[in-house]
Amino acid sequence: GDVSNSQTKGISKATRKKILANSRVLQCMTEEELESLLTTVTFQTCPRRLRIIQQGDLGDKMYAIAAGEVDIYVNGKWMARRGEGMVVGEVSIFSQQRRTATVCAWTPVKIIEITKEALQTIVQPREGAWEAMRDKIVHPPPPPKKTTTA
């Protein structure tokens, strides 16, 4: 049978919804907004080493990782590895900047592709929703403070 087809059936709508709902960027979406977003997303399976995002490109999509792991490079230098439930590519959607990093599949990955247009259309009617999402990107939470013992 068709390999990519069988892989896309492996992740239920409930799981996809949970992945989107738990991502830091999309946490502020309402139940109805998430349901609407799920009808617009596309689902892709990427082979190992595939370049998903190229640093410097214009970006109008972000990706939620449904399965597998990706590596993030800035100026050719490895920076981090991200896995299931993480979102990549969100910076250029909210900041109007070009892609700030290159993202490559470390393992075969299943990704949920979210377009800026769909996201904006869904959350724009709700006062302050787009700004709340953008602020999570532009002003990420500070790292937890280390507690010192005297």
Short mmCIF file of C-alpha atoms in Angstrom, two decimals:
data_model
loop_
_atom_site.label_atom_id
_atom_site.label_comp_id
_atom_site.label_asym_id
_atom_site.label_seq_id
_atom_site.Cartn_x
_atom_site.Cartn_y
_atom_site.Cartn_z
CA GLY A 1 0.00 0.00 0.00
CA ASP A 2 0.85 3.65 -0.04
CA VAL A 3 3.22 4.36 2.87
CA SER A 4 2.52 8.09 3.29
CA ASN A 5 -1.22 7.45 3.24
CA SER A 6 -1.10 4.87 6.02
CA GLN A 7 1.07 7.20 8.13
CA THR A 8 -1.37 10.10 7.88
CA LYS A 9 -4.15 7.89 9.23
CA GLY A 10 -2.05 7.20 12.32
CA ILE A 11 -2.89 10.46 14.08
CA SER A 12 -6.49 11.02 15.12
CA LYS A 13 -8.34 14.32 15.00
CA ALA A 14 -8.42 14.32 18.81
CA THR A 15 -4.63 13.96 18.95
CA ARG A 16 -4.12 16.69 16.36
CA LYS A 17 -6.42 18.97 18.33
CA LYS A 18 -4.54 18.22 21.57
CA ILE A 19 -1.20 19.01 19.90
CA LEU A 20 -2.50 22.37 18.65
CA ALA A 21 -4.23 23.23 21.95
CA ASN A 22 -1.10 22.52 23.98
CA SER A 23 1.27 24.59 21.87
CA ARG A 24 2.35 27.80 23.62
CA VAL A 25 1.37 29.94 20.63
CA LEU A 26 -2.14 28.56 20.22
CA GLN A 27 -3.03 28.11 23.90
CA CYS A 28 -5.15 31.25 23.93
CA MET A 29 -7.47 29.97 21.18
CA THR A 30 -11.04 29.09 22.14
CA GLU A 31 -12.51 25.62 21.62
CA GLU A 32 -14.48 26.90 18.59
CA GLU A 33 -11.40 28.56 17.08
CA LEU A 34 -9.40 25.33 17.44
CA GLU A 35 -12.19 23.35 15.77
CA SER A 36 -12.20 25.84 12.87
CA LEU A 37 -8.42 25.73 12.59
CA LEU A 38 -8.46 21.92 12.38
CA THR A 39 -10.61 22.15 9.23
CA THR A 40 -7.97 24.31 7.51
CA VAL A 41 -4.72 22.53 8.41
CA THR A 42 -2.89 20.11 6.16
CA PHE A 43 -1.00 17.11 7.36
CA GLN A 44 2.35 16.00 5.95
CA THR A 45 4.85 13.23 6.48
CA CYS A 46 8.45 14.31 5.89
CA PRO A 47 11.38 11.94 5.42
CA ARG A 48 14.48 12.19 7.61
CA ARG A 49 16.80 15.11 6.70
CA LEU A 50 14.13 16.98 4.69
CA ARG A 51 14.49 20.75 5.04
CA ILE A 52 11.10 21.99 6.22
CA ILE A 53 12.03 25.67 6.70
CA GLN A 54 14.92 27.61 5.14
CA GLN A 55 16.43 30.51 7.10
CA GLY A 56 15.98 33.81 5.23
CA ASP A 57 12.85 32.74 3.34
CA LEU A 58 9.56 34.58 3.68
CA GLY A 59 7.22 32.57 5.87
CA ASP A 60 3.45 32.31 5.83
CA LYS A 61 3.12 28.92 7.52
CA MET A 62 4.00 27.40 10.85
CA TYR A 63 4.17 23.73 11.70
CA ALA A 64 3.10 21.73 14.74
CA ILE A 65 5.11 18.54 15.15
CA ALA A 66 2.70 15.61 15.52
CA ALA A 67 5.38 12.90 15.61
CA GLY A 68 9.15 12.69 15.25
CA GLU A 69 11.87 15.28 15.83
CA VAL A 70 13.35 18.24 13.96
CA ASP A 71 16.67 20.04 14.30
CA ILE A 72 16.91 23.83 14.32
CA TYR A 73 19.92 25.62 12.82
CA VAL A 74 20.77 29.33 12.86
CA ASN A 75 23.44 30.45 10.38
CA GLY A 76 24.34 26.79 9.84
CA LYS A 77 24.94 26.14 13.56
CA TRP A 78 22.83 23.52 15.36
CA MET A 79 20.75 25.18 18.07
CA ALA A 80 18.08 22.79 19.31
CA ARG A 81 15.98 19.70 18.71
CA ARG A 82 12.19 19.90 18.91
CA GLY A 83 9.69 17.07 19.14
CA GLU A 84 6.04 16.20 19.38
CA GLY A 85 3.76 19.02 20.43
CA MET A 86 6.25 21.78 19.59
CA VAL A 87 5.57 24.46 16.98
CA VAL A 88 8.22 25.72 14.54
CA GLY A 89 8.09 28.56 12.03
CA GLU A 90 5.85 30.76 14.15
CA VAL A 91 8.25 33.71 14.43
CA SER A 92 7.88 34.91 10.83
CA ILE A 93 4.08 34.60 10.96
CA PHE A 94 3.80 37.03 13.86
CA SER A 95 6.85 39.26 13.40
CA GLN A 96 6.74 39.92 9.64
CA GLN A 97 10.43 38.93 9.57
CA ARG A 98 12.05 36.43 7.25
CA ARG A 99 12.64 32.94 8.63
CA THR A 100 15.07 33.18 11.55
CA ALA A 101 16.21 29.55 11.39
CA THR A 102 16.46 26.47 9.19
CA VAL A 103 14.43 23.47 10.36
CA CYS A 104 15.26 19.94 9.17
CA ALA A 105 13.68 16.60 9.98
CA TRP A 106 16.00 14.65 12.30
CA THR A 107 13.73 11.60 12.17
CA PRO A 108 10.81 11.03 9.81
CA VAL A 109 8.26 13.58 11.05
CA LYS A 110 4.54 14.14 10.81
CA ILE A 111 3.70 17.82 10.80
CA ILE A 112 0.51 19.84 10.89
CA GLU A 113 0.81 22.84 8.56
CA ILE A 114 -0.97 26.00 9.70
CA THR A 115 -1.18 28.99 7.35
CA LYS A 116 -1.04 32.57 8.56
CA GLU A 117 -4.11 33.37 6.49
CA ALA A 118 -6.24 30.66 8.11
CA LEU A 119 -5.05 31.53 11.60
CA GLN A 120 -5.68 35.25 11.13
CA THR A 121 -9.12 34.67 9.61
CA ILE A 122 -10.16 32.53 12.58
CA VAL A 123 -8.85 34.64 15.48
CA GLN A 124 -9.09 38.18 14.02
CA PRO A 125 -12.76 38.72 14.98
CA ARG A 126 -11.93 38.20 18.67
CA GLU A 127 -10.58 41.38 20.23
CA GLY A 128 -6.91 41.06 21.19
CA ALA A 129 -6.52 37.38 20.19
CA TRP A 130 -3.91 37.90 17.44
CA GLU A 131 -1.94 40.27 19.70
CA ALA A 132 -2.01 37.75 22.57
CA MET A 133 -0.58 35.08 20.27
CA ARG A 134 2.04 37.45 18.89
CA ASP A 135 3.13 38.47 22.39
CA LYS A 136 3.89 34.84 23.24
CA ILE A 137 6.41 34.86 20.38
CA VAL A 138 7.83 38.35 20.69
CA HIS A 139 8.02 38.28 24.51
CA PRO A 140 8.60 34.66 25.48
CA PRO A 141 8.42 33.88 29.20
CA PRO A 142 11.73 34.24 31.06
CA PRO A 143 13.52 31.03 32.01
CA PRO A 144 12.61 29.82 35.51
CA LYS A 145 14.72 31.44 38.20
CA LYS A 146 17.15 29.19 40.04
CA THR A 147 16.38 29.03 43.71
CA THR A 148 19.42 29.61 45.86
CA THR A 149 19.82 28.05 49.24
CA ALA A 150 21.58 30.10 51.88
#
